[in-house]
Short mmCIF file of C-alpha atoms in Angstrom, two decimals:
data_model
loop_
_atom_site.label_atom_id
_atom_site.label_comp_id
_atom_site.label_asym_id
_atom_site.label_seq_id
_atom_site.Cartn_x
_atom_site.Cartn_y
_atom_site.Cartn_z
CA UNK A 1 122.54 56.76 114.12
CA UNK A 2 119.17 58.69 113.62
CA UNK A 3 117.31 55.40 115.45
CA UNK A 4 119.84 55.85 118.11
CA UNK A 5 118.69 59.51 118.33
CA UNK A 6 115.60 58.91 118.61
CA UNK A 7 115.63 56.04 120.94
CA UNK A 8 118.16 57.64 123.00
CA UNK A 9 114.99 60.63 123.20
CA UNK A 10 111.88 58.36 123.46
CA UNK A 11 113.04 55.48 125.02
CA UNK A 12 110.42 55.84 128.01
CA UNK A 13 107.53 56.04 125.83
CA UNK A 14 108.52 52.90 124.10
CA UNK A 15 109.43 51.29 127.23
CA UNK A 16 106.13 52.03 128.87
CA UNK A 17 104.49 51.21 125.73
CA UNK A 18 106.00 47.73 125.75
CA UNK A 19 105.74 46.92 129.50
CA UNK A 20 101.90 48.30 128.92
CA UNK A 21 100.96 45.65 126.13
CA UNK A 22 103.06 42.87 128.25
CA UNK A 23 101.44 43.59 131.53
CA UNK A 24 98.22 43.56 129.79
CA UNK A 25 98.09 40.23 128.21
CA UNK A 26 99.65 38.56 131.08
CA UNK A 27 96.55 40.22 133.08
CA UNK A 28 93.84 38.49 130.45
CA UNK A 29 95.31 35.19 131.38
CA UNK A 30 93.87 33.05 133.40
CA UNK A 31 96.41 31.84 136.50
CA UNK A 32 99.30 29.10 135.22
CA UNK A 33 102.52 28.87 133.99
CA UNK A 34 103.52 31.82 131.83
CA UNK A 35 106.70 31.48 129.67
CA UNK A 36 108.49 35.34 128.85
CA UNK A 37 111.34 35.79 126.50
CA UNK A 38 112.08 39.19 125.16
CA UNK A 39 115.20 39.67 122.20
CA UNK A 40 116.28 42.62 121.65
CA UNK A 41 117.41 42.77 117.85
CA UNK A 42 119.59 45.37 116.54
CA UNK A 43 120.62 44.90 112.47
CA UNK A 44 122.35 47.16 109.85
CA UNK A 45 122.85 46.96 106.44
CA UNK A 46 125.10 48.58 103.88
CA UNK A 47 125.58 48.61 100.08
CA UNK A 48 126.44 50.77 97.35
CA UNK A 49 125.12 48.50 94.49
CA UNK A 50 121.33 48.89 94.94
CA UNK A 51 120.42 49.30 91.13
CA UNK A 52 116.45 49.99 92.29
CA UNK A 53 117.96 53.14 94.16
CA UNK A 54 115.75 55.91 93.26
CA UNK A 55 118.68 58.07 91.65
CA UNK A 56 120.92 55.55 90.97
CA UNK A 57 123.45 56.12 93.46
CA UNK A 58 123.20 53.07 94.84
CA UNK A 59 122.87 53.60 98.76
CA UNK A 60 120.87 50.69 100.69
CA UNK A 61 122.09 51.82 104.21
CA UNK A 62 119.35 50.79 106.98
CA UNK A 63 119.45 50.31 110.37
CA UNK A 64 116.82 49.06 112.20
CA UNK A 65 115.67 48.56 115.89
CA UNK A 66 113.30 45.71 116.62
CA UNK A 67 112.38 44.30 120.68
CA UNK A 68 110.33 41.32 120.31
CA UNK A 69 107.63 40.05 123.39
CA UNK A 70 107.19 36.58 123.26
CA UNK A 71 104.54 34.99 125.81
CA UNK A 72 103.24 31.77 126.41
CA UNK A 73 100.77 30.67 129.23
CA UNK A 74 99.66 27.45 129.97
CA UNK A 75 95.95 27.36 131.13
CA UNK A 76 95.69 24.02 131.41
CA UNK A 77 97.74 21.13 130.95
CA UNK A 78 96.78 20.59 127.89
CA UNK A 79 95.85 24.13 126.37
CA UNK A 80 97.95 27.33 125.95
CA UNK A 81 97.61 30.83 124.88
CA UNK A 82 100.84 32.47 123.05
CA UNK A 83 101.37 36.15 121.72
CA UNK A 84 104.05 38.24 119.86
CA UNK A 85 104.27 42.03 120.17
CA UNK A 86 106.84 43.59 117.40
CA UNK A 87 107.96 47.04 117.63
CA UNK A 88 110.20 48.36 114.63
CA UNK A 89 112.15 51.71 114.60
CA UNK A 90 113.82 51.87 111.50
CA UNK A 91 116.12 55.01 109.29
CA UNK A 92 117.59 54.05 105.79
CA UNK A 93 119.61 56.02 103.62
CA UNK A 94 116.71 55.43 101.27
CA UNK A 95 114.33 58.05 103.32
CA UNK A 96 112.67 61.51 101.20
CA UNK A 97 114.03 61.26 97.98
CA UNK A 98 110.33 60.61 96.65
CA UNK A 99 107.94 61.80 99.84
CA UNK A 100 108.72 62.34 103.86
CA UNK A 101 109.38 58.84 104.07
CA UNK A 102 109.83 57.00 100.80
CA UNK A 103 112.20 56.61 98.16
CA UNK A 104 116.29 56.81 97.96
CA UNK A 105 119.52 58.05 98.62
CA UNK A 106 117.86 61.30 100.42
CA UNK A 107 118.67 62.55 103.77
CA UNK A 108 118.47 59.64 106.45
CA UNK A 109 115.33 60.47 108.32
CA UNK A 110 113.64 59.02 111.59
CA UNK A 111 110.11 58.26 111.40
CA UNK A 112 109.45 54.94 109.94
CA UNK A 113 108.06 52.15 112.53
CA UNK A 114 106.31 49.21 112.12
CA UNK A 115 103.54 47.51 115.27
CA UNK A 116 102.90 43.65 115.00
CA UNK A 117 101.12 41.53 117.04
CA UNK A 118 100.19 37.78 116.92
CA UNK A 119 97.82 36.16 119.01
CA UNK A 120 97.27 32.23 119.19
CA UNK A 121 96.16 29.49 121.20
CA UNK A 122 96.72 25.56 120.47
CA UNK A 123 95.47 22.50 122.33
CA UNK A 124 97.61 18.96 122.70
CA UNK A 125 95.72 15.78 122.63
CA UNK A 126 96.86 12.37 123.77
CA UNK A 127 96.62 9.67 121.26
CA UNK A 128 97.24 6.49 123.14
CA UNK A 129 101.10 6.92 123.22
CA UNK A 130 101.00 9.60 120.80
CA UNK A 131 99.72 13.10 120.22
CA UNK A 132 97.54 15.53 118.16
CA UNK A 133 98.77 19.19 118.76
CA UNK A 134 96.66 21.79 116.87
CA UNK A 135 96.45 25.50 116.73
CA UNK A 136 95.32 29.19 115.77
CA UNK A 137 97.28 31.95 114.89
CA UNK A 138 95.63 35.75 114.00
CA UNK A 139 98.50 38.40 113.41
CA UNK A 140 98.74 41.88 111.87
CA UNK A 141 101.18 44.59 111.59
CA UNK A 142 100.88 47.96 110.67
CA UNK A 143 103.77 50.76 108.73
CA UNK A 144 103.24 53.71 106.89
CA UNK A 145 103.13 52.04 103.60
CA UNK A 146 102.06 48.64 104.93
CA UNK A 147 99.27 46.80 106.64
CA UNK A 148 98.43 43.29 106.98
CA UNK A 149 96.12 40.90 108.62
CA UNK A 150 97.06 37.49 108.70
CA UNK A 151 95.96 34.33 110.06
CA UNK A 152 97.13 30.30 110.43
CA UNK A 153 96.04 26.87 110.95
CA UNK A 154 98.49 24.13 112.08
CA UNK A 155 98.23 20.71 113.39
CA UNK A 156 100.97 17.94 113.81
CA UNK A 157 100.39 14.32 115.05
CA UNK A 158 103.22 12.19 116.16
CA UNK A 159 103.38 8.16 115.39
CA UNK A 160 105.40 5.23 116.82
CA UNK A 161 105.43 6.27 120.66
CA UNK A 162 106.48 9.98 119.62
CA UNK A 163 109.30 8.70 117.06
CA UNK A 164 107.38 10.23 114.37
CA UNK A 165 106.05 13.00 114.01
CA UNK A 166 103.83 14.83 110.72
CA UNK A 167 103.15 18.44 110.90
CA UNK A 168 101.10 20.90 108.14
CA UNK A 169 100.40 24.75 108.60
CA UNK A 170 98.51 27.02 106.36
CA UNK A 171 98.80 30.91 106.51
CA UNK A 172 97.41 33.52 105.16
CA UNK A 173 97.92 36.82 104.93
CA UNK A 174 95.54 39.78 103.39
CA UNK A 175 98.01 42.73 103.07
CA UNK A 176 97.90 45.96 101.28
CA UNK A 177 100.95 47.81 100.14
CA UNK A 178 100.95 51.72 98.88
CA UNK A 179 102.63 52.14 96.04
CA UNK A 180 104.45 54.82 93.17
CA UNK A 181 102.71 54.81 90.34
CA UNK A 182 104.27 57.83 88.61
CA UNK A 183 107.68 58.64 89.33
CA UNK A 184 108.79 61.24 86.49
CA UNK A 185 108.74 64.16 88.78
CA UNK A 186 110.04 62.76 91.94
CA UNK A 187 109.25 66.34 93.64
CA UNK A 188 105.65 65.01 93.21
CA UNK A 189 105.48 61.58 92.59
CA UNK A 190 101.88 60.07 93.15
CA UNK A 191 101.09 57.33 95.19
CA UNK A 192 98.24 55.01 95.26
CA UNK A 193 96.89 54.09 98.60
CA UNK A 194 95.49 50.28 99.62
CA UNK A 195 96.67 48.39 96.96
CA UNK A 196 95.99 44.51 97.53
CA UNK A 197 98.38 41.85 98.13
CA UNK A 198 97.05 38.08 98.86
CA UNK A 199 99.41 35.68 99.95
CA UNK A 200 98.64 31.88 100.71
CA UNK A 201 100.86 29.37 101.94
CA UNK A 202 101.03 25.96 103.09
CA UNK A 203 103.76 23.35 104.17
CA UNK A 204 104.19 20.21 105.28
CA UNK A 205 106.99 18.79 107.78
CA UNK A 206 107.75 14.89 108.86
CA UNK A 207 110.47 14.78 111.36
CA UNK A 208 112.18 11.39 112.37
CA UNK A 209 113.96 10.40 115.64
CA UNK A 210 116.41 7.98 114.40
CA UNK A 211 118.55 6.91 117.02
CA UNK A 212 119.09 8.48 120.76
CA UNK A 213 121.20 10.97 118.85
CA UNK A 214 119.96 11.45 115.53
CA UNK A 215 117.03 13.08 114.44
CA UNK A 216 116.01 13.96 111.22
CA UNK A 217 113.56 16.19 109.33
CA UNK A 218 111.82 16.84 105.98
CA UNK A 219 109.93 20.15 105.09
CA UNK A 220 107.75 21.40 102.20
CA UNK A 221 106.62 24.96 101.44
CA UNK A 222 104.68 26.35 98.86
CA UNK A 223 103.37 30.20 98.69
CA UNK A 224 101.61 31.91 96.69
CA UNK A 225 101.27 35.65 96.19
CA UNK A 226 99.08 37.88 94.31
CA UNK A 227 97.88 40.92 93.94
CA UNK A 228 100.54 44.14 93.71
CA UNK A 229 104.11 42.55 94.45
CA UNK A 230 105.90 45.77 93.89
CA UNK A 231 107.56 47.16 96.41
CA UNK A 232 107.11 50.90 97.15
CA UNK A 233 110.69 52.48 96.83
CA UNK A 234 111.74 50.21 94.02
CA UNK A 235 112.63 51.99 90.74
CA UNK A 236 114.49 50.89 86.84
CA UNK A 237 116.66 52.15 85.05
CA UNK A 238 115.09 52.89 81.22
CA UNK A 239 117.28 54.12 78.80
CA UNK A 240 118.40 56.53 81.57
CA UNK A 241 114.88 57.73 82.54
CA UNK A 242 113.74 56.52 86.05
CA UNK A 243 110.49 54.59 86.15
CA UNK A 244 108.64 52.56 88.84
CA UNK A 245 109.71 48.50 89.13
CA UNK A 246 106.66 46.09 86.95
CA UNK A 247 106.16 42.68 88.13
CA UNK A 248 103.31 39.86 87.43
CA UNK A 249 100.33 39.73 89.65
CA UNK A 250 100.76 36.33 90.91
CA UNK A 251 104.25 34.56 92.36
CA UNK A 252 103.95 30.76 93.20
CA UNK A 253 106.89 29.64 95.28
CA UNK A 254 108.31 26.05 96.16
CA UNK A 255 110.81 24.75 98.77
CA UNK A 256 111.83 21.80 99.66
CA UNK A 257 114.26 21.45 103.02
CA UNK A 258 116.05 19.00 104.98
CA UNK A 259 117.40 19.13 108.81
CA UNK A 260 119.75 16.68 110.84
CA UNK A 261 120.66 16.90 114.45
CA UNK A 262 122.90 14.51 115.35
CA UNK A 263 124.75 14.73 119.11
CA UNK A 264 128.35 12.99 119.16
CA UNK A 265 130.09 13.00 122.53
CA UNK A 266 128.54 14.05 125.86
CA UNK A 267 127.45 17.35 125.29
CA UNK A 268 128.12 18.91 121.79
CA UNK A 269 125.90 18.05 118.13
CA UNK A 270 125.59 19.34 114.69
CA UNK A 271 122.63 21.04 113.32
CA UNK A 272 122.77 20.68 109.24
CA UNK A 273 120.56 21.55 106.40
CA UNK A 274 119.57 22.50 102.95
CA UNK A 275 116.72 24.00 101.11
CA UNK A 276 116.58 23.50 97.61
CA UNK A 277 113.64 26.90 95.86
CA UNK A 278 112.23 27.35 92.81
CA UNK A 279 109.39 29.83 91.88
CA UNK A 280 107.65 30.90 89.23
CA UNK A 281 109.33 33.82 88.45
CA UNK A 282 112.55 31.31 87.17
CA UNK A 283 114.66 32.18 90.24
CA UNK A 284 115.96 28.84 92.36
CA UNK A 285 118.48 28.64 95.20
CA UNK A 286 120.45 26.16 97.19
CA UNK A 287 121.00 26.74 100.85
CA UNK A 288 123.39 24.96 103.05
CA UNK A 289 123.48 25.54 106.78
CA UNK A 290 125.83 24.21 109.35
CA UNK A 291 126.02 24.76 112.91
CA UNK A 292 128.22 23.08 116.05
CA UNK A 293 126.45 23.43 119.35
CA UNK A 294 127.96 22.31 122.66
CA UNK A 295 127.01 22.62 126.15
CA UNK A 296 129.22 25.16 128.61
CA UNK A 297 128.04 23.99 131.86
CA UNK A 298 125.70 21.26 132.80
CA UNK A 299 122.42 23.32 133.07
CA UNK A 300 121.95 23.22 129.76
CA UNK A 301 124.37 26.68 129.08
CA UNK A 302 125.10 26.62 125.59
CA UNK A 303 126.94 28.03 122.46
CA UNK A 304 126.50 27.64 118.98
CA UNK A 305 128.65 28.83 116.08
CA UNK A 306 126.86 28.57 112.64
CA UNK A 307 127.83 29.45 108.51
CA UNK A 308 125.52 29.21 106.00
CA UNK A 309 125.65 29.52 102.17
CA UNK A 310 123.01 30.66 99.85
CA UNK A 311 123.28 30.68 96.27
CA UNK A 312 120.42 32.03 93.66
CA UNK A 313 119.78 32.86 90.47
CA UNK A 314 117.99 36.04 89.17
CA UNK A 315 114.37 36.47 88.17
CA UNK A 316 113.68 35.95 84.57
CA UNK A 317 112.66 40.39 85.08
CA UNK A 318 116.08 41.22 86.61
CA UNK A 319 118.19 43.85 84.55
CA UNK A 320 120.77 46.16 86.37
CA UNK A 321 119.19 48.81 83.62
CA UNK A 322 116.45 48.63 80.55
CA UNK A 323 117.26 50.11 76.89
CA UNK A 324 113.53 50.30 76.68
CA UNK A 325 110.24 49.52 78.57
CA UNK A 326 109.13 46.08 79.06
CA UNK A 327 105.93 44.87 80.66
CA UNK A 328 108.04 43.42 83.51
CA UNK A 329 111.28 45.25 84.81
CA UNK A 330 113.05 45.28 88.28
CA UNK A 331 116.30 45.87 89.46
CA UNK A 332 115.76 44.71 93.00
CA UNK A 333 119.07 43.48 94.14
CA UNK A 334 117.31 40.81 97.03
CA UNK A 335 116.64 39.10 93.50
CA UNK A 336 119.38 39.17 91.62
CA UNK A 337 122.22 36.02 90.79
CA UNK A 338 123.76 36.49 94.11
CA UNK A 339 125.85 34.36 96.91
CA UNK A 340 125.31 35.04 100.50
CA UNK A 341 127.97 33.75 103.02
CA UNK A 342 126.86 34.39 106.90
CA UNK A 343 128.70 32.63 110.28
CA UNK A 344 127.07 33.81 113.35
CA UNK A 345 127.57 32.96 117.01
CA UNK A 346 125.10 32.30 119.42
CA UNK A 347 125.17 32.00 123.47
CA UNK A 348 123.02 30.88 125.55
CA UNK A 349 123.47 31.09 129.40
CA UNK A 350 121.19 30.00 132.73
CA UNK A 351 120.69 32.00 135.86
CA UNK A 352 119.39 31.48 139.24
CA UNK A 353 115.82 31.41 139.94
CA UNK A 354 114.89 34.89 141.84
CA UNK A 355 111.86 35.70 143.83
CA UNK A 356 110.10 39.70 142.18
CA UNK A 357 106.84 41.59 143.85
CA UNK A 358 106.56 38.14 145.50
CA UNK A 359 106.76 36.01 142.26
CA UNK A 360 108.91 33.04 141.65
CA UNK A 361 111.00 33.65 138.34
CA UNK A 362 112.71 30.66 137.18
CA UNK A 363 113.74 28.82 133.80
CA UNK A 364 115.70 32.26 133.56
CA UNK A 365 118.02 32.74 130.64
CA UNK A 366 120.32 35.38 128.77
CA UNK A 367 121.42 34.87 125.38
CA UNK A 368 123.68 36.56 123.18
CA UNK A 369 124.10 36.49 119.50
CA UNK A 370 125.77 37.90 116.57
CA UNK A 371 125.49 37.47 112.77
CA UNK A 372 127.21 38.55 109.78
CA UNK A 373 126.37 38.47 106.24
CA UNK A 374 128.14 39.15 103.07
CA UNK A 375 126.29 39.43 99.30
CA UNK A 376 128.41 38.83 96.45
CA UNK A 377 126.43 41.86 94.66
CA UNK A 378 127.88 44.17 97.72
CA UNK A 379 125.23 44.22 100.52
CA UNK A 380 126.68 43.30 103.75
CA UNK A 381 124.84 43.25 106.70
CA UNK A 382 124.66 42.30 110.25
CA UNK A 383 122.60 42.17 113.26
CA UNK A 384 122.89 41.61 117.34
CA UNK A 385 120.39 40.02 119.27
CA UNK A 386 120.31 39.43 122.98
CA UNK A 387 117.34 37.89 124.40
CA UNK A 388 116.11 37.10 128.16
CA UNK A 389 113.66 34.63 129.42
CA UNK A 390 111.95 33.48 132.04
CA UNK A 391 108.91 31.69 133.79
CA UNK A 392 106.81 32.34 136.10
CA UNK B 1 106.05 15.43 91.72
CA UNK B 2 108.94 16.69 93.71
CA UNK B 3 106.47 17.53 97.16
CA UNK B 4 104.90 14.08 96.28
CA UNK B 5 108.17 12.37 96.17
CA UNK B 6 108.96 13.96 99.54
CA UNK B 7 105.94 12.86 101.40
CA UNK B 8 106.10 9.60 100.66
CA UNK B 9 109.78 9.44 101.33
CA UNK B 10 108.93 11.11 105.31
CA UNK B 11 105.88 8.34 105.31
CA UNK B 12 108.68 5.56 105.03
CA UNK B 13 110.20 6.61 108.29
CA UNK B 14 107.31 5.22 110.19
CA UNK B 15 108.56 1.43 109.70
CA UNK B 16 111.78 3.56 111.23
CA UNK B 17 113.14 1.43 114.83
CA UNK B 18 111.59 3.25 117.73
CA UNK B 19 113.59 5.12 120.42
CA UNK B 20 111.58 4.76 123.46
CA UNK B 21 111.16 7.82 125.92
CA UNK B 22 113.62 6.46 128.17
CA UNK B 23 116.46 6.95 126.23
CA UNK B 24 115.63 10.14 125.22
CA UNK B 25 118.10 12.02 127.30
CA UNK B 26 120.53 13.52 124.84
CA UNK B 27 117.74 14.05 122.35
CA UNK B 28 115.81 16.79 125.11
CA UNK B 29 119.29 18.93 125.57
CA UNK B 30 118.67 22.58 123.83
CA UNK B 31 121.37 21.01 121.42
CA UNK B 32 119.78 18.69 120.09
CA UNK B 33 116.47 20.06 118.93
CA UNK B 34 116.16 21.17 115.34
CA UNK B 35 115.78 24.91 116.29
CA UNK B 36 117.51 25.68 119.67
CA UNK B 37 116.22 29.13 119.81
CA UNK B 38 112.66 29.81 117.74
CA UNK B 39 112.53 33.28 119.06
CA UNK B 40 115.76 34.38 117.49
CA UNK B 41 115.12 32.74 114.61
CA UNK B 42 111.58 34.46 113.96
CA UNK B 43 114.08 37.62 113.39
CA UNK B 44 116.50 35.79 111.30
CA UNK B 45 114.22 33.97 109.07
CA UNK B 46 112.22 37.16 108.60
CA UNK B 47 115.68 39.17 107.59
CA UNK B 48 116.39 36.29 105.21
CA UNK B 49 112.75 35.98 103.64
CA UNK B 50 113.65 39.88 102.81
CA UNK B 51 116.93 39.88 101.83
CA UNK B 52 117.05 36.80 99.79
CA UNK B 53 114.98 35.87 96.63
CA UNK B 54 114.14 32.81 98.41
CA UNK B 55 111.72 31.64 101.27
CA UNK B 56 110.52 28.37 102.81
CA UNK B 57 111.97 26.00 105.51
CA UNK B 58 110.85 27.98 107.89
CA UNK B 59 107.73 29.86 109.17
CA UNK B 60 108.17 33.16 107.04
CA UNK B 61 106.69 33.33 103.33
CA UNK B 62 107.23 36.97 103.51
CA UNK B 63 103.94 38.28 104.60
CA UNK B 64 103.62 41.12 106.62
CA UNK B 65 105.77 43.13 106.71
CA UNK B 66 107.17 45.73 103.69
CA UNK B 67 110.79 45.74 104.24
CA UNK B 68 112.82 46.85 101.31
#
């Protein structure tokens, strides 16, 4: 409600700040296709089981507003420039308890915002009958207890007349995270600024066209973090006392995924996968996802309707509450023994191309979609998204 | 062994039977790719990365961003 507020009061300013940064990149360009799709995302979350709540009441209530810029332009055939502009607005019912903007359970707040950008540019090369497709991604984001600067390499190159195709990306992101470190007088807890947080990963994909309605895809991922892994608000329960969430300074991650699309019919096809994770922290996962898709008209006006199961165990550091200190303690419920079931909807519709300040807008889409999750440790949460598109 | 296992498995499918570009009409519907929609799913993959113990499969690690 308190985003609402303050959207509802500074709506122009973030308008004209959005338009600005849009308007602006699409001036730096050189003259070509440009490809626009904005998606407006609006998600809340409620739960009463949060264990890391600061005093223990439980209360992970967030709402969050987040428009997303998406823009590609095509310089030349072969070469394009893309960028993403975030803007988060964001009030949880997590706001003051420890500072103005940190902590739990205290007085929702507004005031909390997050600014990301990513800026990239990647090049396609023909291979005979095949392709190389490579490309650069910078990024960072900024919040008040939050910064990063992030970067990534990827290249794919398809085989066998484009049947084939490998792909590998690396990231990395140099973040720093501030962070509690003494939490016994919440009036005046202390915080340390600029803490580090390193995280590298890699993965590998090799899709497969199988038949002229089958295609199929395998995925790798592996991630590493270092540095401070804490999160900022996150407390434990010792022997009744409050103290600040411990964690190792390193986190190596491993998933493995797999993805068919097969079409059946004239105009409908399944979209199905599943991600086995394990990490070094002893928490793995299984996640199944299943989603029919069919076609509403013949340009290409679609729905989809999707579920999706997740299922993990706890880190080997999870306790709901400590009879005494240990080195490593959290109470985080994102990584707890939990199952997730979502279903979402998704709609996708075409419109007529329209002439604007004597430019030719085409490719023009509106979507609509809506998904809903459930936690079996209480969180529920849910988010709308409607998106529009077009080129020009 | 497991990532090893699965590379080698995905280098098998180049001896796959080619489809040849002209009967790829159903697989270039919006359907029929493997993600429809990428720019809704750069918000639903980063919800997920944050509200799940687990990541991978998709382009967030969960960098970036400090949502609790």
């Amino acid at each position: 409600m308190v985003v609402i507020k303050i959207v509802r009061h500074r709506w122009r300013e973030i308008l004209l700040a959005f338009l600005a940064l849009q308007n602006a990149f699409a001036e730096m360009m050189e003259k070509g296709k440009t490809k626009v799709k904005k998606v407006f995302n609006l998600y809340h979350q409620n739960s009463n089981d949060g264990r890391q709540v600061v005093d223990g009441r439980g209360r992970e209530e967030t709402n969050v507003i987040e428009p997303m810029v998406f823009i590609d332009h095509q310089i030349t055939e072969d070469t394009a420039l893309s960028a993403r502009i975030v803007f988060d607005a964001w009030t949880a019912a997590s706001d003051t308890k420890l500072d103005n903007y940190t902590g739990a359970s205290g007085t929702p707040i507004m005031g909390q915002s997050r600014i990301a950008g990513n800026f990239g540019a990647r090049q396609e090369k023909k291979v005979g009958v095949n392709r190389w497709n490579y490309g650069v991604d910078l990024g960072f984001s900024s919040e008040y207890d939050y910064r990063s600067f992030n970067g990534s390499l990827n290249a794919s190159r398809s085989f066998a007349k484009d049947n084939f195709t490998l792909g590998a990306s690396l990231q990395y992101y140099m973040d720093e995270v501030d962070l509690f470190t003494d939490i016994s007088n919440p009036q005046s807890a202390t915080i340390s600024e600029g803490l580090d947080r390193k995280i590298l990963a890699a993965s590998l994909t090799a899709s497969q066209i199988l038949t002229a309605k089958d295609i199929l895809q395998f995925g790798a991922t592996f991630a590493r973090s270092t540095g401070t892994l804490e999160s900022t608000a996150n407390t434990v329960d010792v022997a009744g006392t409050r103290a600040v969430e411990s964690l190792p300074d390193s986190r190596s991650r491993y998933a493995l995924s797999t993805k068919w699309v097969h079409g059946f019919g004239e105009n409908s096809a399944v979209n199905l996968s599943y991600r086995y994770y394990f990490d070094q922290w002893d928490l793995s996962a299984h996640t199944l996802r299943g989603a029919y898709l069919f076609d509403i008209e013949e340009d290409e006006s679609y729905m989809e309707i999707f579920g999706r199961f997740h299922s993990q165990g706890e880190v080997e550091y999870y306790g709901d509450r400590f009879n005494q200190a240990r080195s490593f303690m959290t109470s985080d419920s994102d990584m707890a023994d939990f199952q997730s079931y979502e279903g979402g909807i998704f709609y996708e519709s075409f419109m007529d191309d329209f002439k604007l300040f004597g430019l030719e807008f085409s490719e023009v889409t509106f979507s609509q979609s809506l998904v809903l999750s459930n936690r079996s440790n209480g969180m529920r949460y849910g988010y709308y998204q409607a998106g529009f598109g077009y080129s020009f | 062994m497991k990532i090893v296992s699965l590379c080698l498995l995905a280098l098998t499918f180049v001896g796959c039977a080619n489809v040849e570009q002209i009967d790829r009409g159903y697989l270039s519907k919006k359907i029929m790719q493997l993600d429809p929609h990428p720019e809704e799913s750069a918000f639903r993959n980063e919800v997920r990365s944050f509200r799940e113990g687990a990541i991978g499969g998709s382009e967030a690690v969960g960098g970036g961003c400090g949502c609790n």
